[in-house]
CSV table of C-alpha atoms in Angstrom, one decimal:
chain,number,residue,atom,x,y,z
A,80,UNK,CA,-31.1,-1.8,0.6
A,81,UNK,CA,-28.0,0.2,1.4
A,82,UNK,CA,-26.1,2.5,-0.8
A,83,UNK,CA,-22.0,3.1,-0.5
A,84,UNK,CA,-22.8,5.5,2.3
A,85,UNK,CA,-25.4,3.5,4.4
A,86,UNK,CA,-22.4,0.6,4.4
A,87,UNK,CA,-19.7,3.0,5.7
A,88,UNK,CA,-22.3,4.1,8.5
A,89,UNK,CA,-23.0,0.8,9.7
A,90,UNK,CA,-19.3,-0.1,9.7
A,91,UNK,CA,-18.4,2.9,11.6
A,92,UNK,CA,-20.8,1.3,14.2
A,93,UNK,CA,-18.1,-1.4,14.3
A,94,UNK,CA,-15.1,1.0,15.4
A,95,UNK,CA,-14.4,1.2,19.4
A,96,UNK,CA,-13.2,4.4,21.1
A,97,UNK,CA,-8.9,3.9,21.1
A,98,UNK,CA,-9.1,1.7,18.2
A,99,UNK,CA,-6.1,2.4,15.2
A,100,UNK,CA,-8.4,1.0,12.2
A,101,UNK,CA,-6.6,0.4,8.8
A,102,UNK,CA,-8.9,1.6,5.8
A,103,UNK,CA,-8.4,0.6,2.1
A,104,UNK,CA,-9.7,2.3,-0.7
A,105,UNK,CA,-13.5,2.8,-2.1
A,106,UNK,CA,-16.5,2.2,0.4
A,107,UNK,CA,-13.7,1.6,4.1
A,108,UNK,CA,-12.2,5.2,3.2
A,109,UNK,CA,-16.2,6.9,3.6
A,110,UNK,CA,-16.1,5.6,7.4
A,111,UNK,CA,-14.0,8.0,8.3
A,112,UNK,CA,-16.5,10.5,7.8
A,113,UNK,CA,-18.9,8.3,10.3
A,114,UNK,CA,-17.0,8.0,12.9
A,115,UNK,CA,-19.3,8.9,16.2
A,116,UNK,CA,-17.7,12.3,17.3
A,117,UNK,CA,-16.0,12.2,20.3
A,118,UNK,CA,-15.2,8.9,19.7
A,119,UNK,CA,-11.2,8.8,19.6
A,120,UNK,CA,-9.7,6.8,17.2
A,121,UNK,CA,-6.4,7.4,14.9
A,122,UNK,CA,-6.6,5.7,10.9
A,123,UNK,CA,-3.5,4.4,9.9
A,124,UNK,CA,-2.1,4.7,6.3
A,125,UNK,CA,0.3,1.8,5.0
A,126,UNK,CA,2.4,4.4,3.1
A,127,UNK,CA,3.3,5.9,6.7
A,128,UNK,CA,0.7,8.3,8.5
A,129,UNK,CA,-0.7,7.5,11.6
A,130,UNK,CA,-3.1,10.3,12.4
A,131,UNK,CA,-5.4,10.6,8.6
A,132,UNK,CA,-6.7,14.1,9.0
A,133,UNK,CA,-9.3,15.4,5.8
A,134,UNK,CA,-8.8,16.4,2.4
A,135,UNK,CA,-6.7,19.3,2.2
A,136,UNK,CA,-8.8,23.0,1.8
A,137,UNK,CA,-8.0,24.1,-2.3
A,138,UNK,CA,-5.1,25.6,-3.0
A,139,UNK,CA,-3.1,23.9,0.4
A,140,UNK,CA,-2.8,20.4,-1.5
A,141,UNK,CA,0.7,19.1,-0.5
A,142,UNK,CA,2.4,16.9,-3.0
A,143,UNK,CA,4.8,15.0,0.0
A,144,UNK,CA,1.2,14.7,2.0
A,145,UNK,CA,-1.2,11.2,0.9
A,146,UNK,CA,-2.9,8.3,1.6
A,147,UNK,CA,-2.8,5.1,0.4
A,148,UNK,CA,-4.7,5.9,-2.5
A,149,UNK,CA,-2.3,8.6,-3.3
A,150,UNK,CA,-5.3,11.3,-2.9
A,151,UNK,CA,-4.0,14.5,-1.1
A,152,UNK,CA,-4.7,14.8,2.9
A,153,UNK,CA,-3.7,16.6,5.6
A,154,UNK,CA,-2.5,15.6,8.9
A,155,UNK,CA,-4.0,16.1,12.9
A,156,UNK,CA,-2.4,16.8,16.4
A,157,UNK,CA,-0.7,13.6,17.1
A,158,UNK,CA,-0.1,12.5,14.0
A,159,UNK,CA,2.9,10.5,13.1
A,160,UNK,CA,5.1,9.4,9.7
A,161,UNK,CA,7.4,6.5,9.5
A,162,UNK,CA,8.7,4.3,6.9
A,163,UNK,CA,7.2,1.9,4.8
A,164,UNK,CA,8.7,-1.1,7.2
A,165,UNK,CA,7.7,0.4,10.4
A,166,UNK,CA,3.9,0.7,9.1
A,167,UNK,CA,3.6,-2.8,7.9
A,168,UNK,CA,5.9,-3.7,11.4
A,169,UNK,CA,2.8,-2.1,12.9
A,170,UNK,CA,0.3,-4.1,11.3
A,171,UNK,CA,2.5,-7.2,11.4
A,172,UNK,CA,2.6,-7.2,15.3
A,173,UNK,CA,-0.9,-7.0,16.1
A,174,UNK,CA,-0.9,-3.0,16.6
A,175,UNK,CA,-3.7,-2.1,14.5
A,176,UNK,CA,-7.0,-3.4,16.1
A,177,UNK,CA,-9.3,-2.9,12.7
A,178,UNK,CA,-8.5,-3.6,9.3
A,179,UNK,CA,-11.9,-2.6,7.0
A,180,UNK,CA,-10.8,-3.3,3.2
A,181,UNK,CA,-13.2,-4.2,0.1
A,182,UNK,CA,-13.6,-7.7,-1.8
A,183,UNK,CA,-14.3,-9.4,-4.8
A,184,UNK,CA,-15.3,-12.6,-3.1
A,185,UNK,CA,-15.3,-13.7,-0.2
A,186,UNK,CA,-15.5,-18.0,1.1
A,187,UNK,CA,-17.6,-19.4,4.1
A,188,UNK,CA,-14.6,-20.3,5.9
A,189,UNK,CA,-13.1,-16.3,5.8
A,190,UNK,CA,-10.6,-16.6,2.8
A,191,UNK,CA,-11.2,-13.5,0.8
A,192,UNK,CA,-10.0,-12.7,-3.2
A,193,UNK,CA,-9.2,-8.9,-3.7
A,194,UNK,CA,-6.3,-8.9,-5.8
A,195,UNK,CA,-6.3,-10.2,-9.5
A,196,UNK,CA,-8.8,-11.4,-12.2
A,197,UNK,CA,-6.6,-13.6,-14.2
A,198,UNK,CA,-6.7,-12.2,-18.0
A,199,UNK,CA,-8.1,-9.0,-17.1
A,200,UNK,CA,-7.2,-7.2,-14.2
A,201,UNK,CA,-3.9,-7.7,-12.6
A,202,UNK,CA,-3.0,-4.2,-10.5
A,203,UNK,CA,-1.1,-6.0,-7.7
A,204,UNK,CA,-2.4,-6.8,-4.1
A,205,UNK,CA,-0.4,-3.5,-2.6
A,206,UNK,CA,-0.8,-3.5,0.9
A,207,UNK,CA,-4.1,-6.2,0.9
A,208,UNK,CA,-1.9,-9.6,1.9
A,209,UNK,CA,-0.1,-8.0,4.8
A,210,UNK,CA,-3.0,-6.6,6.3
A,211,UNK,CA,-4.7,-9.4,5.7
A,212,UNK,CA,-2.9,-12.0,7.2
A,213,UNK,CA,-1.8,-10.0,10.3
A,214,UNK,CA,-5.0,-7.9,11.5
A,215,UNK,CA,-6.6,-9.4,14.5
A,216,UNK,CA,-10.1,-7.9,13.0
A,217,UNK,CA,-11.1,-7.7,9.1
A,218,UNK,CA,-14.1,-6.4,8.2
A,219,UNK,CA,-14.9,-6.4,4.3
A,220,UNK,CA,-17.8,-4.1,2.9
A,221,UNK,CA,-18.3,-4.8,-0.6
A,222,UNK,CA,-21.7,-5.5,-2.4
A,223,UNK,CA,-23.8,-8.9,-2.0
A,224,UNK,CA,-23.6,-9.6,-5.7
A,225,UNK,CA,-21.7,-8.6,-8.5
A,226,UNK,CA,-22.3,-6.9,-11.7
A,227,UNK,CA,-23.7,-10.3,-13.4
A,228,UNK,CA,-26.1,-10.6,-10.3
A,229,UNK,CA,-23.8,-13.6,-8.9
A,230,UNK,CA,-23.1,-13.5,-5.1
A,231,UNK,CA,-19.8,-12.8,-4.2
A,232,UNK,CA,-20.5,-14.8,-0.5
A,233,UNK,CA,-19.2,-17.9,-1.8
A,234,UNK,CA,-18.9,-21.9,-0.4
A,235,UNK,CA,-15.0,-21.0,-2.2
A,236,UNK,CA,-13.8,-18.8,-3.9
A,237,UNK,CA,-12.6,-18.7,-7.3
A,238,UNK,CA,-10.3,-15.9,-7.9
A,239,UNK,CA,-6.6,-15.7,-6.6
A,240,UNK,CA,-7.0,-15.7,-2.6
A,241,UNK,CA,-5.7,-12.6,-1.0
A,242,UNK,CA,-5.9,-14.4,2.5
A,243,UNK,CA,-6.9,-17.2,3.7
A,244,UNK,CA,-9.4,-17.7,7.0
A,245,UNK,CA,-9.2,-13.9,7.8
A,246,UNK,CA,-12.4,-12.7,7.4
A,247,UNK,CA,-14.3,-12.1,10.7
A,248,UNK,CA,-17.3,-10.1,9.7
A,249,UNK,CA,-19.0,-8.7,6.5
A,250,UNK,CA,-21.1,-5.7,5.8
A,251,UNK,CA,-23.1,-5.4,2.3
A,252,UNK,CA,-25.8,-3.3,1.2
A,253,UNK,CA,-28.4,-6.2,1.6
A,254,UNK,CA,-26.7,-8.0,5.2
A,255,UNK,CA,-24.2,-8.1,8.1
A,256,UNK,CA,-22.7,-11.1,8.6
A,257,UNK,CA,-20.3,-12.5,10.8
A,258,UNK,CA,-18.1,-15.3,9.0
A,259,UNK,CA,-18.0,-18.0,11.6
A,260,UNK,CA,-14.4,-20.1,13.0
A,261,UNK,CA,-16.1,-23.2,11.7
A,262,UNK,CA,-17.3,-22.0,8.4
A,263,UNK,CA,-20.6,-20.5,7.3
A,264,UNK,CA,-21.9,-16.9,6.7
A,265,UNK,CA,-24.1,-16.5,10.2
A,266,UNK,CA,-26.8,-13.7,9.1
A,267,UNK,CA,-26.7,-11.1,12.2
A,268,UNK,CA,-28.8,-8.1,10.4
A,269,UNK,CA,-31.1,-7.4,7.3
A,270,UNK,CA,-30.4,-3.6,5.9
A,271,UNK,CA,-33.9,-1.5,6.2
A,272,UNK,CA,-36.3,-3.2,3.4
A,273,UNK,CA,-34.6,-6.3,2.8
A,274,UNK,CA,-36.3,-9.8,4.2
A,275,UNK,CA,-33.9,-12.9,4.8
A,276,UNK,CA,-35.1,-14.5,1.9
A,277,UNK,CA,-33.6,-12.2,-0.7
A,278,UNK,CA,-30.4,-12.6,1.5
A,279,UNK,CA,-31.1,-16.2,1.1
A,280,UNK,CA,-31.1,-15.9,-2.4
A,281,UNK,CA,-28.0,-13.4,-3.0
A,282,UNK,CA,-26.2,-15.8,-0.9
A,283,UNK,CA,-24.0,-18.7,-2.6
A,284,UNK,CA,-22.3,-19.8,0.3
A,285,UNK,CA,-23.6,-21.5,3.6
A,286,UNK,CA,-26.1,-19.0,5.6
A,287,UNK,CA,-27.0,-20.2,8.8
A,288,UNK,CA,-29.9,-18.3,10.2
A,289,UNK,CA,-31.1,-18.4,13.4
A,290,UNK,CA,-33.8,-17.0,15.2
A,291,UNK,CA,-35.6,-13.5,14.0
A,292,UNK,CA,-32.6,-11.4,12.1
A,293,UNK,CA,-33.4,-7.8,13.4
A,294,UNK,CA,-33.0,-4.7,10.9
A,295,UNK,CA,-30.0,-2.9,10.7
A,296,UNK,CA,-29.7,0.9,13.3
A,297,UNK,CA,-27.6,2.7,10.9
A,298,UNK,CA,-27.7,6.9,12.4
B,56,UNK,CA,33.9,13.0,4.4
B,57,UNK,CA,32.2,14.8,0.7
B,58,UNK,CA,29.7,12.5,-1.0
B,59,UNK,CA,28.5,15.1,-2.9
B,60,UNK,CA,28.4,14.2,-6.7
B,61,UNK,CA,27.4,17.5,-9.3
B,62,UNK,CA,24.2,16.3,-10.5
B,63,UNK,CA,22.2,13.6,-11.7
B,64,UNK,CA,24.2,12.1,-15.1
B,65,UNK,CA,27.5,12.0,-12.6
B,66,UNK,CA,25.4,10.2,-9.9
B,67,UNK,CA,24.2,7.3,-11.8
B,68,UNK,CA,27.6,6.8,-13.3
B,69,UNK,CA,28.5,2.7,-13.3
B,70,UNK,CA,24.5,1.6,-13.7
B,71,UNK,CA,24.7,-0.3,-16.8
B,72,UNK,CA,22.1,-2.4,-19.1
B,73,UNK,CA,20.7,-5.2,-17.4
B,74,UNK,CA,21.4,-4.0,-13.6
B,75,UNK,CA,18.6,-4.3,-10.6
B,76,UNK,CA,17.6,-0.9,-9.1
B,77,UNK,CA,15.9,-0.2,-6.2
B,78,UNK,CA,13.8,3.3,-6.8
B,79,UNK,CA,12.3,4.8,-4.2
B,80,UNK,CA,8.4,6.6,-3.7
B,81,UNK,CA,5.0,5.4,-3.1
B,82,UNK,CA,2.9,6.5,-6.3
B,83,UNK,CA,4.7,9.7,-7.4
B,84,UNK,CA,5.3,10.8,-4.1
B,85,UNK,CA,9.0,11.0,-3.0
B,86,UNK,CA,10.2,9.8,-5.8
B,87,UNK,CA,13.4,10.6,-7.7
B,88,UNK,CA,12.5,12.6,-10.6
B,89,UNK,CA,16.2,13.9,-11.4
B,90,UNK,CA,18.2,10.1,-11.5
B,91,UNK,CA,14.9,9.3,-13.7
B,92,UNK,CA,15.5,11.9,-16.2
B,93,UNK,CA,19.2,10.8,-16.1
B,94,UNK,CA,18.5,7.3,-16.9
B,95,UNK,CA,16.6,8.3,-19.7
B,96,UNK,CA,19.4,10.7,-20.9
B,97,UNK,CA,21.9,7.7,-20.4
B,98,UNK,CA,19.2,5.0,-21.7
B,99,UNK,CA,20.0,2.5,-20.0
B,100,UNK,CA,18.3,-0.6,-20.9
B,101,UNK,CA,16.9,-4.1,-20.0
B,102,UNK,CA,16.7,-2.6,-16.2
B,103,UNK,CA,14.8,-4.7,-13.4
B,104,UNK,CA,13.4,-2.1,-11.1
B,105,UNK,CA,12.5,-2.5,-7.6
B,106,UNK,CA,9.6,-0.5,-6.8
B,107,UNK,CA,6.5,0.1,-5.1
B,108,UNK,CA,4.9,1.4,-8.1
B,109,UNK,CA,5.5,1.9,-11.9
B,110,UNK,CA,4.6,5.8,-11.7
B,111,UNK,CA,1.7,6.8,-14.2
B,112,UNK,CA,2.1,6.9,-18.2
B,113,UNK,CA,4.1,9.9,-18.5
B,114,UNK,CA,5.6,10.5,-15.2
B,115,UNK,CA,7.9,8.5,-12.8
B,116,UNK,CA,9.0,5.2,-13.5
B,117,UNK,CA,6.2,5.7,-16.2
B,118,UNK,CA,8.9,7.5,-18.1
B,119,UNK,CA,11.2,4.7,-18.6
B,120,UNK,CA,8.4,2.3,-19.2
B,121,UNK,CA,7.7,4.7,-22.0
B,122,UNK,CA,11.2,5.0,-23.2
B,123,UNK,CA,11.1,0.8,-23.4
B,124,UNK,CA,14.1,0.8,-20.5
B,125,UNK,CA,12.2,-2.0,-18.2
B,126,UNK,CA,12.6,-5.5,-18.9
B,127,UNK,CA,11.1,-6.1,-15.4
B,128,UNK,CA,9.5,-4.6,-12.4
B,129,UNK,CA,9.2,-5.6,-9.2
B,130,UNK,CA,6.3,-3.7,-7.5
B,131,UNK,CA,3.7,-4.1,-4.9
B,132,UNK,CA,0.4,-2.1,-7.3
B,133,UNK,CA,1.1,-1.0,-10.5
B,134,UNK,CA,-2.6,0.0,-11.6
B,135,UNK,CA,-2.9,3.7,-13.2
B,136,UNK,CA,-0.9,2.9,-15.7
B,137,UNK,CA,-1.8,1.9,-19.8
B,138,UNK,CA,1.3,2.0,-20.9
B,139,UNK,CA,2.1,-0.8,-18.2
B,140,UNK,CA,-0.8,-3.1,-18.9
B,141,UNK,CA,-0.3,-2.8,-22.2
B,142,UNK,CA,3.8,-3.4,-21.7
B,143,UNK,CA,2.3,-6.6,-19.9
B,144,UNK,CA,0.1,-8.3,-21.9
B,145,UNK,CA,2.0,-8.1,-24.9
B,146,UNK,CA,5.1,-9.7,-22.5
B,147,UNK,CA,7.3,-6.8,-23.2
B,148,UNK,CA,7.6,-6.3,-19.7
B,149,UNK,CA,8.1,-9.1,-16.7
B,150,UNK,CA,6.3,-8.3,-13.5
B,151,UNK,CA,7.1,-9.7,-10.7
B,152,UNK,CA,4.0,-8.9,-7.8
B,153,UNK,CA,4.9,-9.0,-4.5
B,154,UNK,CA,2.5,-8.1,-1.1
B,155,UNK,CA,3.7,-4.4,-0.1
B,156,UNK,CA,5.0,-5.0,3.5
B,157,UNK,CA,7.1,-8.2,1.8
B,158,UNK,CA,8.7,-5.3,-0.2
B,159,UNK,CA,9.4,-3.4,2.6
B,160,UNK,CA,10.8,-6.1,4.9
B,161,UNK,CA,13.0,-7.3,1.7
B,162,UNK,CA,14.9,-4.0,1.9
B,163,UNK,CA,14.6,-3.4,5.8
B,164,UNK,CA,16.2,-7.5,5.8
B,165,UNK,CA,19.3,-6.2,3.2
B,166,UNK,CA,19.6,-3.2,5.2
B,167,UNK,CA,20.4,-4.6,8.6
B,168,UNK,CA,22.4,-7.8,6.9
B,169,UNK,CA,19.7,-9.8,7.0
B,170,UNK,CA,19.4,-12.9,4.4
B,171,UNK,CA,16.1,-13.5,5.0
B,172,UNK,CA,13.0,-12.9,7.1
B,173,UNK,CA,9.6,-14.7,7.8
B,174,UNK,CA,6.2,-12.8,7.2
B,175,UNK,CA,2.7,-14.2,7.0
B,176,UNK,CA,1.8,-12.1,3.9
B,177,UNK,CA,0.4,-14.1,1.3
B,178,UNK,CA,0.5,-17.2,3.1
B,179,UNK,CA,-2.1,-19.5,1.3
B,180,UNK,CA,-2.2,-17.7,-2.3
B,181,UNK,CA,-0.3,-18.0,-5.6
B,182,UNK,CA,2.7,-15.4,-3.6
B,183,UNK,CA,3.7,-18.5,-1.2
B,184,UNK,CA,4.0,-20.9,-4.6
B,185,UNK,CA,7.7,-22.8,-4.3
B,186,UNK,CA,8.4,-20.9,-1.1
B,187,UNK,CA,9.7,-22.3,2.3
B,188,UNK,CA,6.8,-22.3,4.4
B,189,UNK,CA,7.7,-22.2,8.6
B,190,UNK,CA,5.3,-22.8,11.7
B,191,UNK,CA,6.2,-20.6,14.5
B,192,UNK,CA,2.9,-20.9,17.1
B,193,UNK,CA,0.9,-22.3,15.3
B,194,UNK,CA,0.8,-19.8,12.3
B,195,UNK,CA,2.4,-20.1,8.7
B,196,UNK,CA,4.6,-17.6,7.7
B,197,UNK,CA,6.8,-17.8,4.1
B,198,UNK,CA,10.5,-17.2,4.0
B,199,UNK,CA,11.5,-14.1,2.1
B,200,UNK,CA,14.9,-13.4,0.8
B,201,UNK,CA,16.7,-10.1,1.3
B,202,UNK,CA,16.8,-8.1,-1.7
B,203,UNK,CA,20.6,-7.7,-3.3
B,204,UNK,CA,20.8,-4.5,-5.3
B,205,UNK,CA,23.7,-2.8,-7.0
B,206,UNK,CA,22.1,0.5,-6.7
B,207,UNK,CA,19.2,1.9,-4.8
B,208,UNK,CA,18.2,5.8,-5.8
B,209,UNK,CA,16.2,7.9,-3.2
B,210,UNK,CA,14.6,10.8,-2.9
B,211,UNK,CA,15.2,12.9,0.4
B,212,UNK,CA,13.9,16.4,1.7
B,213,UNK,CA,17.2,17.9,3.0
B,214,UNK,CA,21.0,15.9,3.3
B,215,UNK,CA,24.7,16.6,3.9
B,216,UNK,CA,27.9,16.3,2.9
B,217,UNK,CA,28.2,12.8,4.7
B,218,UNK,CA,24.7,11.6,3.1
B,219,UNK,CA,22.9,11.8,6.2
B,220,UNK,CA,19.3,12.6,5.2
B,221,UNK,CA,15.6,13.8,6.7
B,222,UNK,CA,12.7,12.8,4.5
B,223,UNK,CA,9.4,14.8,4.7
B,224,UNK,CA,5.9,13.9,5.5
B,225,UNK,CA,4.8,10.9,3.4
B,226,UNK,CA,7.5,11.1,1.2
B,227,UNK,CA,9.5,9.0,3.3
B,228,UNK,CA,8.1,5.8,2.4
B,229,UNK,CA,10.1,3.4,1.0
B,230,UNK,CA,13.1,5.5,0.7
B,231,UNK,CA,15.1,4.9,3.7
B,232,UNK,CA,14.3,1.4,3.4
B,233,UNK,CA,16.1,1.4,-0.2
B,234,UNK,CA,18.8,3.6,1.1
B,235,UNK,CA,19.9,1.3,3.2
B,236,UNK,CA,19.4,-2.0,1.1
B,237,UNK,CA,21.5,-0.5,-1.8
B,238,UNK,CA,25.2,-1.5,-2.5
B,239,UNK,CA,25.7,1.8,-3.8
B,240,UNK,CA,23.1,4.6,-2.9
B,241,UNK,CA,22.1,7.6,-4.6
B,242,UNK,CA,20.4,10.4,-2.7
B,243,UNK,CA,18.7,13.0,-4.6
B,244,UNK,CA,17.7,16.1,-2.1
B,245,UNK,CA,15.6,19.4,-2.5
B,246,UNK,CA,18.2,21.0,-0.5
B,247,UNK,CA,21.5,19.8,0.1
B,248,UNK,CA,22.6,21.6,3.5
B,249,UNK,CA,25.9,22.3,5.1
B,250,UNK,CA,27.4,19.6,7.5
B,251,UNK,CA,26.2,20.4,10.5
B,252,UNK,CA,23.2,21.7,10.2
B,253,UNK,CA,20.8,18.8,10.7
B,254,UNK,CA,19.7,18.2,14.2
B,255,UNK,CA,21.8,14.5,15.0
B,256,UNK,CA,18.7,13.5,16.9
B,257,UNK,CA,16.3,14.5,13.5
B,258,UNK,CA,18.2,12.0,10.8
B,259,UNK,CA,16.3,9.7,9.3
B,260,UNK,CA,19.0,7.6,7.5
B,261,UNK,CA,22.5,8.1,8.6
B,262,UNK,CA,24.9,8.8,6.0
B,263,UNK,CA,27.0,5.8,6.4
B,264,UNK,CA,24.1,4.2,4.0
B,265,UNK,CA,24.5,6.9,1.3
B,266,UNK,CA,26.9,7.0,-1.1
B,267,UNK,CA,26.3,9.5,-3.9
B,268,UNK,CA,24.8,12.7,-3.1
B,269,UNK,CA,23.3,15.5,-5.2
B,270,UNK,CA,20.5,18.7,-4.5
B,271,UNK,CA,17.9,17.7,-7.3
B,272,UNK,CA,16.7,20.4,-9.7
B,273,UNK,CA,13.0,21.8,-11.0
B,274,UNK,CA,10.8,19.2,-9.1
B,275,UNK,CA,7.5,18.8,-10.5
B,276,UNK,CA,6.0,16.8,-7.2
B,277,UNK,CA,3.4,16.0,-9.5
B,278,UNK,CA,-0.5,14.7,-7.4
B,279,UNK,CA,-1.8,12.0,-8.5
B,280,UNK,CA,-5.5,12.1,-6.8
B,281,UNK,CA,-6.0,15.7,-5.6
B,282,UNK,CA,-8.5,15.9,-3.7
B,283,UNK,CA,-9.6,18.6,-1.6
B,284,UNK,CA,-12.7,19.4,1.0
B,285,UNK,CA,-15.1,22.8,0.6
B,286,UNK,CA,-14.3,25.5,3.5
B,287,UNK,CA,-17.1,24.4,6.3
């Protein structure tokens, strides 16, 4: 089984040399820090910073300098800032190739609910729908299950939809999967430990399985 | 051409009860703390505010939730904040949740005279309910109306005489987007700078959007997640 960091390493695998990825807050924001070196590839942040360098040395936090998750950063050689309308023109248009953001559920046929549990937690979708419905690539790490043990791979999904049929591939700590055009979760990786039944078993939605499902290269 | 007003109480002058405001800042960042104080001073109420966020419990837009000034927000993520929720869930307070870039198109559309735009943004979800949906290509997309705002207040690093302003680093956001899309704009600056100064080619938003122009006192640029790295 993975933990937070053994996702963020196996998504990182995901990331292309020249790629601008999009990463949202909680697990997507530790792939940064797995990011093969060499490797170049600039992280956009919706608030207006192309360019995401790391957290700021103490005592040189700048108040005008964040991220999406209003934490404190610093910027690189060749970063840029821009408005709020030019970042989500950017994401709009197709510029940013990788979108990685977390879940709450997520259907068979790619729709994904990030956003709202009606009568107890309504914070607003910020940035999710835009990205969502425009990113040509949308990766979602999140966990198999939730905290009542009931998958959150789903035939549908039953909180508010953030998206709909956006979903291309999903990373959890139990599987990769890639969400296929014509619906169903197709298993392409167990993490180290875990056999396909117990992704069987954590999995609500349809799983289609074929062939022997090789174990997940994660350094 | 002077736009330059002597502080914040004379620069929101004419915002009355009831009236829609377009605030600028993402989280506390480039926001304007000095026309917030004011409001608070003038206590204003029953406001609709047009923001990204509602600030945290005791600071930024946080501050007129507090004071009970908000009838309604308009915001993309207003997590952070108890005062809100509970503002919220009693029905105090109207929120109106809207995907982020839809914010920002809604001012960039009033800003360039604009009624309305087209954006895929919550195509498919609860956002697109009794909206006009459009197939260009083959793909949805919801129409979204310009916003249509009396008053817009921003934040900027340095301005003129004329309005024009530079905003710094992160703290641009959504303010030149608000600057624009207001009927009447108020820029509060660190420094206000003499006309001439600021490199034509360096403006951000030309002053022709600004109306109302002050240099802002005792900012408190408060951080809202500091978070730092050790020395390697």
């Amino acid at each position: 089984m993975l933990d937070k960091i053994g996702i963020a390493k196996r998504i990182a695998r995901e990331v292309r040399d020249g790629y601008y990825v999009n990463l949202g807050i909680g697990i997507p924001t530790l792939v940064a820090n797995y990011i093969p070196h060499g490797m170049n590839v600039v992280l956009q942040s919706e608030n207006g910073l192309l360019g995401i360098g790391p957290f700021p040395l103490e005592g040189e936090e700048d108040p005008d300098l964040i991220n999406a998750g209003k934490q404190t950063i610093t910027t690189l050689p060749g970063s840029a800032f821009f408005d709020s309308a030019m970042s989500f023109g950017m994401i709009r248009s197709g510029k940013v190739d990788l979108t990685i953001l977390g879940a709450m559920e997520v259907s068979e046929n790619g729709d994904i609910a990030n956003w709202k549990i009606p009568g107890k937690m309504v914070k607003g979708m910020g940035g999710a729908m835009d990205l969502v419905a425009a990113a040509k690539n949308i990766i979602v790490a999140m966990q198999h299950v939730n905290k009542a043990g009931e998958s959150k791979l789903l035939h549908a999904c039953s909180l508010p939809l953030t998206g709909k049929k956006c979903v291309k591939k999903i990373v959890t700590e139990l599987a990769v999967l890639d969400v296929l055009p014509e619906g169903g979760f197709k298993l392409l990786e167990r993490a180290p430990g875990i056999s396909v039944e117990e992704i069987v078993k954590a999995t609500a939605g349809k799983l289609i399985i074929t062939g022997d499902i090789p174990e997940m290269v994660i350094d | 051409m002077n736009k330059i007003v002597a502080n914040a109480d004379e620069a929101i002058r004419g915002i009355e009860d009831g009236m829609t405001l377009m605030v600028g800042g993402f989280g506390l960042c480039g926001i304007p703390e000095n026309c917030i104080a004011a409001l608070i001073r003038k206590g204003v109420k029953s406001l609709t505010c047009i923001s990204n966020n509602a600030g945290v419990d005791d600071f930024g837009l946080g501050l007129l939730l507090q004071a009970r000034l908000i009838k309604k927000m308009i915001s993309s993520y207003v997590g952070e904040n108890a005062e809100f929720e509970r503002q919220m869930l009693s029905g105090e307070l109207e929120v109106e949740l809207i995907p982020q870039g839809t914010l920002a198109t809604r001012c960039l559309a009033a800003g360039y005279g604009m009624p309305a735009v087209f954006t895929p943004a919550g195509v498919g979800t609860e956002v697109a309910e009794g909206k006009e949906v459009r197939v260009f290509n083959g793909k949805e997309y919801l129409l979204e109306y310009a916003f249509d705002a009396p008053f817009a207040i921003v934040k900027a690093w340095k301005g003129d005489a004329h309005g024009n302003l530079v905003f710094h680093e992160t703290a641009r956001n959504f303010n030149p987007l608000m600057a624009m899309a207001g009927k009447i704009t108020i820029a509060e600056v660190e420094e206000l700078v003499p006309v001439g100064s600021l490199d034509p080619d360096h403006i951000h938003t030309p002053g022709i959007y600004v109306h109302r122009i002050f240099q802002g006192e005792r900012y408190e640029k408060r951080i809202e997640q500091r978070t730092v790295r050790k020395p390697s």
